Amino acid sequence: MSIDNYEELQKFIDLNEHYRTYLDEHNNTRPDGRKFHENRSIQILKKFLQHSYGSSMIRFGNTTVICSITGQLAKPSLKSLRSGFIQTVVLLPRTQAWSTYGRRQQIINENLTLSQHLLDIIYKSKLINLEDLCIEEGKWVWCLQIDFQCLNNDGNLFDSCLLALNVALHHTYFPTVKIDPDTQKPLVYTKELKHFQYNQQQEPLCCTIAVYEYEQEYKYLIDPTLEEENIAKCILHYVLLKNDQICLIHKTSGAPFSIDKFHQCYSFAREYILELRRKLNQ
């Protein structure tokens, strides 16, 4: 590994010390030039994939995520004859996941955890009604497959995935399905598309905050990079609905938090998510 300058050497040896040194020399500024409560540039590309029902690509700085929505015909569960299914899968870059065995297992666990969190948010926010996935009661339903492929992970995956999901859903079109009266088999008409109906009044979006301890005080870093996530005392995730109602608050183990600090971080999250909504509706 080549080390070009002293700053890169310091980051390689002790990332925490690098951040402390930088904050001593630059008041309220992070090493990438942003203020503590400033997010990276956000780029949104709609209808990114040709052969999916809905798709999007989102870039938060160097973090790049593709969301793809597809569907398969399935038989409904006997417990609910009118309800379809939803599956979510998050995949990190293979080059990152297969570096060493220990790191590989950790990333696999992170993938599973993030996939489950996203599925829980879809259910809890009632973003998608499972009965809207019914084609014919007791016979055929849609199994909705939502895949998140991370092309580059530089932190803040949670925010990126949820924004990508909302953008993709807004441009999702399903083929028309009719049941053959003779054979009772489904006939799929790929040229007759209809817009997928979901609950646009919910629109859950996430704000990730890295809590960093500096001079016995907590600094709250909005839209953290991967480096900032690695040195954080803890990570906070605030998921808010369209009316600013809290859908989820998740905190990793670490620094203890008072109610006042949770309220303070909520105000940061609300302002940040308001900006995400502006981007989403452009």
PDB file of C-alpha atoms in Angstrom:
ATOM      1  CA  MET A   1       0.000   0.000   0.000  1.00  0.00           C
ATOM      2  CA  SER A   2       1.408   3.376  -0.969  1.00  0.00           C
ATOM      3  CA  ILE A   3       1.051   6.278   1.459  1.00  0.00           C
ATOM      4  CA  ASP A   4       1.194   9.616  -0.355  1.00  0.00           C
ATOM      5  CA  ASN A   5       1.207  12.075   2.545  1.00  0.00           C
ATOM      6  CA  TYR A   6       1.115  12.443   6.302  1.00  0.00           C
ATOM      7  CA  GLU A   7      -2.680  12.750   6.451  1.00  0.00           C
ATOM      8  CA  GLU A   8      -3.197   9.435   4.646  1.00  0.00           C
ATOM      9  CA  LEU A   9      -0.608   7.797   6.914  1.00  0.00           C
ATOM     10  CA  GLN A  10      -2.395   9.068  10.018  1.00  0.00           C
ATOM     11  CA  LYS A  11      -5.742   7.761   8.735  1.00  0.00           C
ATOM     12  CA  PHE A  12      -4.158   4.369   8.064  1.00  0.00           C
ATOM     13  CA  ILE A  13      -2.558   4.123  11.526  1.00  0.00           C
ATOM     14  CA  ASP A  14      -5.323   5.652  13.711  1.00  0.00           C
ATOM     15  CA  LEU A  15      -8.538   6.923  12.142  1.00  0.00           C
ATOM     16  CA  ASN A  16      -9.820   8.305  15.469  1.00  0.00           C
ATOM     17  CA  GLU A  17      -6.686  10.365  15.994  1.00  0.00           C
ATOM     18  CA  HIS A  18      -6.925  11.655  12.429  1.00  0.00           C
ATOM     19  CA  TYR A  19     -10.457  12.966  13.082  1.00  0.00           C
ATOM     20  CA  ARG A  20      -9.477  14.520  16.424  1.00  0.00           C
ATOM     21  CA  THR A  21      -6.509  16.279  14.828  1.00  0.00           C
ATOM     22  CA  TYR A  22      -8.633  17.532  11.943  1.00  0.00           C
ATOM     23  CA  LEU A  23     -11.374  18.898  14.250  1.00  0.00           C
ATOM     24  CA  ASP A  24      -8.746  20.699  16.340  1.00  0.00           C
ATOM     25  CA  GLU A  25      -7.531  22.524  13.239  1.00  0.00           C
ATOM     26  CA  HIS A  26     -10.897  23.023  11.475  1.00  0.00           C
ATOM     27  CA  ASN A  27     -13.820  24.205  13.584  1.00  0.00           C
ATOM     28  CA  ASN A  28     -17.114  22.385  12.885  1.00  0.00           C
ATOM     29  CA  THR A  29     -15.841  20.947   9.600  1.00  0.00           C
ATOM     30  CA  ARG A  30     -15.432  17.290   8.650  1.00  0.00           C
ATOM     31  CA  PRO A  31     -12.415  15.986   6.668  1.00  0.00           C
ATOM     32  CA  ASP A  32     -14.472  15.917   3.439  1.00  0.00           C
ATOM     33  CA  GLY A  33     -15.253  19.640   3.831  1.00  0.00           C
ATOM     34  CA  ARG A  34     -18.852  19.313   5.041  1.00  0.00           C
ATOM     35  CA  LYS A  35     -20.360  20.832   8.153  1.00  0.00           C
ATOM     36  CA  PHE A  36     -21.609  18.394  10.809  1.00  0.00           C
ATOM     37  CA  HIS A  37     -25.246  18.667   9.698  1.00  0.00           C
ATOM     38  CA  GLU A  38     -24.576  18.871   5.974  1.00  0.00           C
ATOM     39  CA  ASN A  39     -25.358  15.971   3.626  1.00  0.00           C
ATOM     40  CA  ARG A  40     -23.440  14.916   0.524  1.00  0.00           C
ATOM     41  CA  SER A  41     -24.668  15.622  -2.985  1.00  0.00           C
ATOM     42  CA  ILE A  42     -27.580  13.381  -3.999  1.00  0.00           C
ATOM     43  CA  GLN A  43     -28.200  12.115  -7.526  1.00  0.00           C
ATOM     44  CA  ILE A  44     -31.369  10.274  -8.578  1.00  0.00           C
ATOM     45  CA  LEU A  45     -31.818   8.258 -11.760  1.00  0.00           C
ATOM     46  CA  LYS A  46     -35.337   6.940 -12.434  1.00  0.00           C
ATOM     47  CA  LYS A  47     -36.358   3.860 -14.444  1.00  0.00           C
ATOM     48  CA  PHE A  48     -32.753   2.703 -14.537  1.00  0.00           C
ATOM     49  CA  LEU A  49     -33.266  -0.957 -15.531  1.00  0.00           C
ATOM     50  CA  GLN A  50     -35.088  -1.995 -18.676  1.00  0.00           C
ATOM     51  CA  HIS A  51     -36.399  -5.429 -17.641  1.00  0.00           C
ATOM     52  CA  SER A  52     -37.741  -4.668 -14.156  1.00  0.00           C
ATOM     53  CA  TYR A  53     -41.205  -3.435 -13.204  1.00  0.00           C
ATOM     54  CA  GLY A  54     -39.679  -0.450 -11.420  1.00  0.00           C
ATOM     55  CA  SER A  55     -36.125   0.676 -10.715  1.00  0.00           C
ATOM     56  CA  SER A  56     -33.904   3.537  -9.624  1.00  0.00           C
ATOM     57  CA  MET A  57     -30.274   4.377  -8.935  1.00  0.00           C
ATOM     58  CA  ILE A  58     -29.314   6.638  -6.032  1.00  0.00           C
ATOM     59  CA  ARG A  59     -25.961   8.212  -5.239  1.00  0.00           C
ATOM     60  CA  PHE A  60     -25.152   9.693  -1.832  1.00  0.00           C
ATOM     61  CA  GLY A  61     -21.668  11.038  -2.471  1.00  0.00           C
ATOM     62  CA  ASN A  62     -19.723   7.881  -3.362  1.00  0.00           C
ATOM     63  CA  THR A  63     -22.391   5.467  -2.082  1.00  0.00           C
ATOM     64  CA  THR A  64     -24.306   4.051  -5.060  1.00  0.00           C
ATOM     65  CA  VAL A  65     -27.394   1.817  -4.754  1.00  0.00           C
ATOM     66  CA  ILE A  66     -29.667   0.314  -7.412  1.00  0.00           C
ATOM     67  CA  CYS A  67     -33.208  -0.708  -6.461  1.00  0.00           C
ATOM     68  CA  SER A  68     -35.034  -3.187  -8.685  1.00  0.00           C
ATOM     69  CA  ILE A  69     -38.681  -4.248  -8.276  1.00  0.00           C
ATOM     70  CA  THR A  70     -39.951  -7.388  -9.993  1.00  0.00           C
ATOM     71  CA  GLY A  71     -42.828  -9.774  -9.400  1.00  0.00           C
ATOM     72  CA  GLN A  72     -43.608 -13.459  -9.678  1.00  0.00           C
ATOM     73  CA  LEU A  73     -46.976 -15.201  -9.684  1.00  0.00           C
ATOM     74  CA  ALA A  74     -47.576 -17.361  -6.629  1.00  0.00           C
ATOM     75  CA  LYS A  75     -50.292 -19.222  -4.753  1.00  0.00           C
ATOM     76  CA  PRO A  76     -51.571 -17.346  -1.665  1.00  0.00           C
ATOM     77  CA  SER A  77     -51.081 -18.585   1.859  1.00  0.00           C
ATOM     78  CA  LEU A  78     -53.939 -20.571   3.355  1.00  0.00           C
ATOM     79  CA  LYS A  79     -53.922 -18.144   6.291  1.00  0.00           C
ATOM     80  CA  SER A  80     -54.750 -15.180   4.041  1.00  0.00           C
ATOM     81  CA  LEU A  81     -56.207 -15.945   0.625  1.00  0.00           C
ATOM     82  CA  ARG A  82     -56.136 -12.287  -0.506  1.00  0.00           C
ATOM     83  CA  SER A  83     -52.584 -11.366   0.553  1.00  0.00           C
ATOM     84  CA  GLY A  84     -49.486 -11.390  -1.610  1.00  0.00           C
ATOM     85  CA  PHE A  85     -45.857 -11.538  -0.483  1.00  0.00           C
ATOM     86  CA  ILE A  86     -42.893  -9.163  -0.268  1.00  0.00           C
ATOM     87  CA  GLN A  87     -39.233 -10.156  -0.206  1.00  0.00           C
ATOM     88  CA  THR A  88     -36.305  -7.741   0.259  1.00  0.00           C
ATOM     89  CA  VAL A  89     -32.641  -8.511  -0.423  1.00  0.00           C
ATOM     90  CA  VAL A  90     -29.635  -6.205   0.073  1.00  0.00           C
ATOM     91  CA  LEU A  91     -26.326  -7.094  -1.601  1.00  0.00           C
ATOM     92  CA  LEU A  92     -23.004  -5.358  -1.014  1.00  0.00           C
ATOM     93  CA  PRO A  93     -20.189  -5.303  -3.613  1.00  0.00           C
ATOM     94  CA  ARG A  94     -18.471  -8.683  -3.975  1.00  0.00           C
ATOM     95  CA  THR A  95     -15.036  -7.053  -3.681  1.00  0.00           C
ATOM     96  CA  GLN A  96     -16.005  -5.750  -0.243  1.00  0.00           C
ATOM     97  CA  ALA A  97     -17.788  -8.882   0.934  1.00  0.00           C
ATOM     98  CA  TRP A  98     -15.085 -11.393  -0.002  1.00  0.00           C
ATOM     99  CA  SER A  99     -11.952  -9.716   1.322  1.00  0.00           C
ATOM    100  CA  THR A 100     -11.451 -11.937   4.386  1.00  0.00           C
ATOM    101  CA  TYR A 101     -13.628 -14.597   5.978  1.00  0.00           C
ATOM    102  CA  GLY A 102     -14.323 -12.628   9.167  1.00  0.00           C
ATOM    103  CA  ARG A 103     -15.255  -9.488   7.265  1.00  0.00           C
ATOM    104  CA  ARG A 104     -17.296 -11.543   4.803  1.00  0.00           C
ATOM    105  CA  GLN A 105     -19.398 -13.040   7.589  1.00  0.00           C
ATOM    106  CA  GLN A 106     -19.885  -9.615   9.170  1.00  0.00           C
ATOM    107  CA  ILE A 107     -21.105  -8.120   5.883  1.00  0.00           C
ATOM    108  CA  ILE A 108     -23.452 -11.060   5.274  1.00  0.00           C
ATOM    109  CA  ASN A 109     -24.954 -10.431   8.713  1.00  0.00           C
ATOM    110  CA  GLU A 110     -25.257  -6.697   7.948  1.00  0.00           C
ATOM    111  CA  ASN A 111     -27.021  -7.526   4.677  1.00  0.00           C
ATOM    112  CA  LEU A 112     -29.540  -9.741   6.446  1.00  0.00           C
ATOM    113  CA  THR A 113     -30.144  -7.148   9.169  1.00  0.00           C
ATOM    114  CA  LEU A 114     -30.640  -4.287   6.705  1.00  0.00           C
ATOM    115  CA  SER A 115     -32.909  -6.448   4.504  1.00  0.00           C
ATOM    116  CA  GLN A 116     -35.093  -7.245   7.522  1.00  0.00           C
ATOM    117  CA  HIS A 117     -35.176  -3.605   8.669  1.00  0.00           C
ATOM    118  CA  LEU A 118     -36.358  -2.474   5.234  1.00  0.00           C
ATOM    119  CA  LEU A 119     -39.054  -5.153   5.159  1.00  0.00           C
ATOM    120  CA  ASP A 120     -40.197  -4.169   8.668  1.00  0.00           C
ATOM    121  CA  ILE A 121     -40.463  -0.519   7.598  1.00  0.00           C
ATOM    122  CA  ILE A 122     -42.577  -1.464   4.555  1.00  0.00           C
ATOM    123  CA  TYR A 123     -44.973  -3.376   6.817  1.00  0.00           C
ATOM    124  CA  LYS A 124     -45.004  -0.899   9.707  1.00  0.00           C
ATOM    125  CA  SER A 125     -45.534   2.167   7.511  1.00  0.00           C
ATOM    126  CA  LYS A 126     -48.190   0.319   5.452  1.00  0.00           C
ATOM    127  CA  LEU A 127     -46.381   1.532   2.349  1.00  0.00           C
ATOM    128  CA  ILE A 128     -47.605  -1.519   0.422  1.00  0.00           C
ATOM    129  CA  ASN A 129     -50.917  -3.213   1.137  1.00  0.00           C
ATOM    130  CA  LEU A 130     -50.497  -6.966   0.723  1.00  0.00           C
ATOM    131  CA  GLU A 131     -54.088  -7.260  -0.522  1.00  0.00           C
ATOM    132  CA  ASP A 132     -53.214  -4.978  -3.456  1.00  0.00           C
ATOM    133  CA  LEU A 133     -50.968  -7.834  -4.636  1.00  0.00           C
ATOM    134  CA  CYS A 134     -53.961 -10.163  -5.033  1.00  0.00           C
ATOM    135  CA  ILE A 135     -54.841 -11.171  -8.612  1.00  0.00           C
ATOM    136  CA  GLU A 136     -57.696 -13.554  -7.807  1.00  0.00           C
ATOM    137  CA  GLU A 137     -58.645 -14.477  -4.269  1.00  0.00           C
ATOM    138  CA  GLY A 138     -57.525 -17.924  -3.250  1.00  0.00           C
ATOM    139  CA  LYS A 139     -55.836 -18.614  -6.585  1.00  0.00           C
ATOM    140  CA  TRP A 140     -53.085 -16.188  -7.625  1.00  0.00           C
ATOM    141  CA  VAL A 141     -51.163 -13.347  -5.997  1.00  0.00           C
ATOM    142  CA  TRP A 142     -47.999 -11.385  -6.719  1.00  0.00           C
ATOM    143  CA  CYS A 143     -44.780 -12.104  -4.866  1.00  0.00           C
ATOM    144  CA  LEU A 144     -43.022  -8.746  -4.917  1.00  0.00           C
ATOM    145  CA  GLN A 145     -39.234  -8.993  -5.069  1.00  0.00           C
ATOM    146  CA  ILE A 146     -37.343  -5.834  -4.036  1.00  0.00           C
ATOM    147  CA  ASP A 147     -33.583  -6.073  -4.607  1.00  0.00           C
ATOM    148  CA  PHE A 148     -31.008  -3.507  -3.494  1.00  0.00           C
ATOM    149  CA  GLN A 149     -27.630  -3.833  -5.197  1.00  0.00           C
ATOM    150  CA  CYS A 150     -24.939  -1.637  -3.644  1.00  0.00           C
ATOM    151  CA  LEU A 151     -22.353  -0.841  -6.310  1.00  0.00           C
ATOM    152  CA  ASN A 152     -20.186   1.171  -3.937  1.00  0.00           C
ATOM    153  CA  ASN A 153     -20.508   1.462  -0.158  1.00  0.00           C
ATOM    154  CA  ASP A 154     -19.187   4.671   1.370  1.00  0.00           C
ATOM    155  CA  GLY A 155     -21.608   4.738   4.286  1.00  0.00           C
ATOM    156  CA  ASN A 156     -25.261   5.652   4.854  1.00  0.00           C
ATOM    157  CA  LEU A 157     -26.752   2.601   3.142  1.00  0.00           C
ATOM    158  CA  PHE A 158     -30.027   2.789   5.068  1.00  0.00           C
ATOM    159  CA  ASP A 159     -30.918   6.253   3.726  1.00  0.00           C
ATOM    160  CA  SER A 160     -29.843   5.309   0.215  1.00  0.00           C
ATOM    161  CA  CYS A 161     -31.939   2.132   0.105  1.00  0.00           C
ATOM    162  CA  LEU A 162     -35.131   3.762   1.412  1.00  0.00           C
ATOM    163  CA  LEU A 163     -34.860   6.701  -0.990  1.00  0.00           C
ATOM    164  CA  ALA A 164     -34.176   4.297  -3.883  1.00  0.00           C
ATOM    165  CA  LEU A 165     -37.238   2.246  -2.888  1.00  0.00           C
ATOM    166  CA  ASN A 166     -39.561   5.266  -2.906  1.00  0.00           C
ATOM    167  CA  VAL A 167     -38.258   6.454  -6.270  1.00  0.00           C
ATOM    168  CA  ALA A 168     -38.608   2.976  -7.801  1.00  0.00           C
ATOM    169  CA  LEU A 169     -42.159   2.508  -6.473  1.00  0.00           C
ATOM    170  CA  HIS A 170     -43.202   5.825  -7.981  1.00  0.00           C
ATOM    171  CA  HIS A 171     -42.278   4.448 -11.426  1.00  0.00           C
ATOM    172  CA  THR A 172     -43.419   0.822 -11.041  1.00  0.00           C
ATOM    173  CA  TYR A 173     -45.766  -0.655 -13.646  1.00  0.00           C
ATOM    174  CA  PHE A 174     -47.117  -4.221 -13.494  1.00  0.00           C
ATOM    175  CA  PRO A 175     -48.287  -6.286 -16.472  1.00  0.00           C
ATOM    176  CA  THR A 176     -51.981  -7.124 -16.650  1.00  0.00           C
ATOM    177  CA  VAL A 177     -52.888 -10.651 -15.508  1.00  0.00           C
ATOM    178  CA  LYS A 178     -56.107 -12.426 -16.487  1.00  0.00           C
ATOM    179  CA  ILE A 179     -57.254 -15.901 -15.485  1.00  0.00           C
ATOM    180  CA  ASP A 180     -58.093 -18.269 -18.337  1.00  0.00           C
ATOM    181  CA  PRO A 181     -61.671 -19.449 -17.639  1.00  0.00           C
ATOM    182  CA  ASP A 182     -61.002 -22.889 -19.106  1.00  0.00           C
ATOM    183  CA  THR A 183     -57.634 -23.826 -17.616  1.00  0.00           C
ATOM    184  CA  GLN A 184     -57.715 -21.454 -14.592  1.00  0.00           C
ATOM    185  CA  LYS A 185     -54.126 -20.553 -15.395  1.00  0.00           C
ATOM    186  CA  PRO A 186     -52.910 -16.929 -15.349  1.00  0.00           C
ATOM    187  CA  LEU A 187     -52.270 -15.139 -18.647  1.00  0.00           C
ATOM    188  CA  VAL A 188     -49.714 -12.313 -18.438  1.00  0.00           C
ATOM    189  CA  TYR A 189     -50.028  -9.405 -20.887  1.00  0.00           C
ATOM    190  CA  THR A 190     -46.678  -7.631 -20.801  1.00  0.00           C
ATOM    191  CA  LYS A 191     -47.794  -4.912 -23.230  1.00  0.00           C
ATOM    192  CA  GLU A 192     -50.762  -3.913 -21.056  1.00  0.00           C
ATOM    193  CA  LEU A 193     -49.148  -2.170 -18.112  1.00  0.00           C
ATOM    194  CA  LYS A 194     -50.822  -0.532 -15.140  1.00  0.00           C
ATOM    195  CA  HIS A 195     -49.276   1.678 -12.466  1.00  0.00           C
ATOM    196  CA  PHE A 196     -48.682  -0.127  -9.183  1.00  0.00           C
ATOM    197  CA  GLN A 197     -50.872   1.296  -6.419  1.00  0.00           C
ATOM    198  CA  TYR A 198     -49.073   1.875  -3.140  1.00  0.00           C
ATOM    199  CA  ASN A 199     -49.583   4.254  -0.230  1.00  0.00           C
ATOM    200  CA  GLN A 200     -47.887   7.462  -1.366  1.00  0.00           C
ATOM    201  CA  GLN A 201     -49.161   9.271   1.740  1.00  0.00           C
ATOM    202  CA  GLN A 202     -46.662   7.358   3.897  1.00  0.00           C
ATOM    203  CA  GLU A 203     -43.348   7.641   2.010  1.00  0.00           C
ATOM    204  CA  PRO A 204     -40.947   6.534   4.783  1.00  0.00           C
ATOM    205  CA  LEU A 205     -37.472   8.089   4.551  1.00  0.00           C
ATOM    206  CA  CYS A 206     -34.473   7.655   6.827  1.00  0.00           C
ATOM    207  CA  CYS A 207     -31.896   9.939   8.409  1.00  0.00           C
ATOM    208  CA  THR A 208     -28.721   8.274   9.658  1.00  0.00           C
ATOM    209  CA  ILE A 209     -26.722  10.113  12.327  1.00  0.00           C
ATOM    210  CA  ALA A 210     -23.251   9.077  13.479  1.00  0.00           C
ATOM    211  CA  VAL A 211     -22.610  10.112  17.099  1.00  0.00           C
ATOM    212  CA  TYR A 212     -18.947  11.081  17.511  1.00  0.00           C
ATOM    213  CA  GLU A 213     -17.361  11.968  20.860  1.00  0.00           C
ATOM    214  CA  TYR A 214     -15.018  14.963  20.741  1.00  0.00           C
ATOM    215  CA  GLU A 215     -13.635  16.765  23.813  1.00  0.00           C
ATOM    216  CA  GLN A 216     -16.183  14.996  26.075  1.00  0.00           C
ATOM    217  CA  GLU A 217     -19.043  16.260  23.907  1.00  0.00           C
ATOM    218  CA  TYR A 218     -21.124  14.492  21.303  1.00  0.00           C
ATOM    219  CA  LYS A 219     -20.966  15.663  17.697  1.00  0.00           C
ATOM    220  CA  TYR A 220     -23.811  14.564  15.406  1.00  0.00           C
ATOM    221  CA  LEU A 221     -22.687  13.767  11.870  1.00  0.00           C
ATOM    222  CA  ILE A 222     -25.513  13.708   9.321  1.00  0.00           C
ATOM    223  CA  ASP A 223     -25.136  11.419   6.281  1.00  0.00           C
ATOM    224  CA  PRO A 224     -21.951   9.760   7.591  1.00  0.00           C
ATOM    225  CA  THR A 225     -19.310   8.236   5.354  1.00  0.00           C
ATOM    226  CA  LEU A 226     -18.046   4.703   5.971  1.00  0.00           C
ATOM    227  CA  GLU A 227     -15.045   6.111   7.868  1.00  0.00           C
ATOM    228  CA  GLU A 228     -17.326   8.163  10.108  1.00  0.00           C
ATOM    229  CA  GLU A 229     -19.534   5.151  10.796  1.00  0.00           C
ATOM    230  CA  ASN A 230     -16.453   3.145  11.824  1.00  0.00           C
ATOM    231  CA  ILE A 231     -15.312   5.699  14.422  1.00  0.00           C
ATOM    232  CA  ALA A 232     -18.777   6.606  15.764  1.00  0.00           C
ATOM    233  CA  LYS A 233     -19.766   5.886  19.350  1.00  0.00           C
ATOM    234  CA  CYS A 234     -23.133   4.760  18.003  1.00  0.00           C
ATOM    235  CA  ILE A 235     -25.358   5.101  14.939  1.00  0.00           C
ATOM    236  CA  LEU A 236     -28.910   6.466  15.014  1.00  0.00           C
ATOM    237  CA  HIS A 237     -31.543   5.792  12.361  1.00  0.00           C
ATOM    238  CA  TYR A 238     -34.687   7.949  12.280  1.00  0.00           C
ATOM    239  CA  VAL A 239     -37.383   6.834   9.820  1.00  0.00           C
ATOM    240  CA  LEU A 240     -40.126   9.424   9.383  1.00  0.00           C
ATOM    241  CA  LEU A 241     -43.366   9.309   7.409  1.00  0.00           C
ATOM    242  CA  LYS A 242     -44.751  12.107   5.252  1.00  0.00           C
ATOM    243  CA  ASN A 243     -46.477  13.817   8.200  1.00  0.00           C
ATOM    244  CA  ASP A 244     -43.209  13.724  10.229  1.00  0.00           C
ATOM    245  CA  GLN A 245     -44.572  10.854  12.299  1.00  0.00           C
ATOM    246  CA  ILE A 246     -41.867   8.527  13.615  1.00  0.00           C
ATOM    247  CA  CYS A 247     -41.979   5.105  11.980  1.00  0.00           C
ATOM    248  CA  LEU A 248     -38.750   3.762  13.492  1.00  0.00           C
ATOM    249  CA  ILE A 249     -35.913   4.845  15.762  1.00  0.00           C
ATOM    250  CA  HIS A 250     -32.985   2.453  15.855  1.00  0.00           C
ATOM    251  CA  LYS A 251     -29.800   2.920  17.861  1.00  0.00           C
ATOM    252  CA  THR A 252     -26.775   0.683  17.778  1.00  0.00           C
ATOM    253  CA  SER A 253     -25.178  -0.245  21.076  1.00  0.00           C
ATOM    254  CA  GLY A 254     -22.775   2.319  22.442  1.00  0.00           C
ATOM    255  CA  ALA A 255     -23.075   5.720  24.058  1.00  0.00           C
ATOM    256  CA  PRO A 256     -26.010   6.200  26.480  1.00  0.00           C
ATOM    257  CA  PHE A 257     -28.592   8.714  25.302  1.00  0.00           C
ATOM    258  CA  SER A 258     -30.985  10.981  27.194  1.00  0.00           C
ATOM    259  CA  ILE A 259     -34.494  11.905  26.012  1.00  0.00           C
ATOM    260  CA  ASP A 260     -33.303  15.475  25.297  1.00  0.00           C
ATOM    261  CA  LYS A 261     -30.609  14.174  22.943  1.00  0.00           C
ATOM    262  CA  PHE A 262     -33.144  12.000  21.116  1.00  0.00           C
ATOM    263  CA  HIS A 263     -35.354  15.080  20.652  1.00  0.00           C
ATOM    264  CA  GLN A 264     -32.383  17.110  19.418  1.00  0.00           C
ATOM    265  CA  CYS A 265     -31.471  14.430  16.877  1.00  0.00           C
ATOM    266  CA  TYR A 266     -35.117  14.227  15.799  1.00  0.00           C
ATOM    267  CA  SER A 267     -35.020  17.917  14.825  1.00  0.00           C
ATOM    268  CA  PHE A 268     -31.861  17.266  12.760  1.00  0.00           C
ATOM    269  CA  ALA A 269     -33.516  14.253  11.114  1.00  0.00           C
ATOM    270  CA  ARG A 270     -36.725  16.147  10.321  1.00  0.00           C
ATOM    271  CA  GLU A 271     -34.830  18.917   8.538  1.00  0.00           C
ATOM    272  CA  TYR A 272     -32.678  16.442   6.600  1.00  0.00           C
ATOM    273  CA  ILE A 273     -35.648  14.288   5.524  1.00  0.00           C
ATOM    274  CA  LEU A 274     -37.530  17.403   4.394  1.00  0.00           C
ATOM    275  CA  GLU A 275     -34.677  18.017   1.941  1.00  0.00           C
ATOM    276  CA  LEU A 276     -34.854  14.388   0.770  1.00  0.00           C
ATOM    277  CA  ARG A 277     -38.577  14.818   0.050  1.00  0.00           C
ATOM    278  CA  ARG A 278     -37.834  17.848  -2.103  1.00  0.00           C
ATOM    279  CA  LYS A 279     -35.358  15.751  -4.083  1.00  0.00           C
ATOM    280  CA  LEU A 280     -37.871  12.911  -4.356  1.00  0.00           C
ATOM    281  CA  ASN A 281     -40.640  15.135  -5.715  1.00  0.00           C
ATOM    282  CA  GLN A 282     -38.523  16.963  -8.292  1.00  0.00           C
TER     283      GLN A 282
END
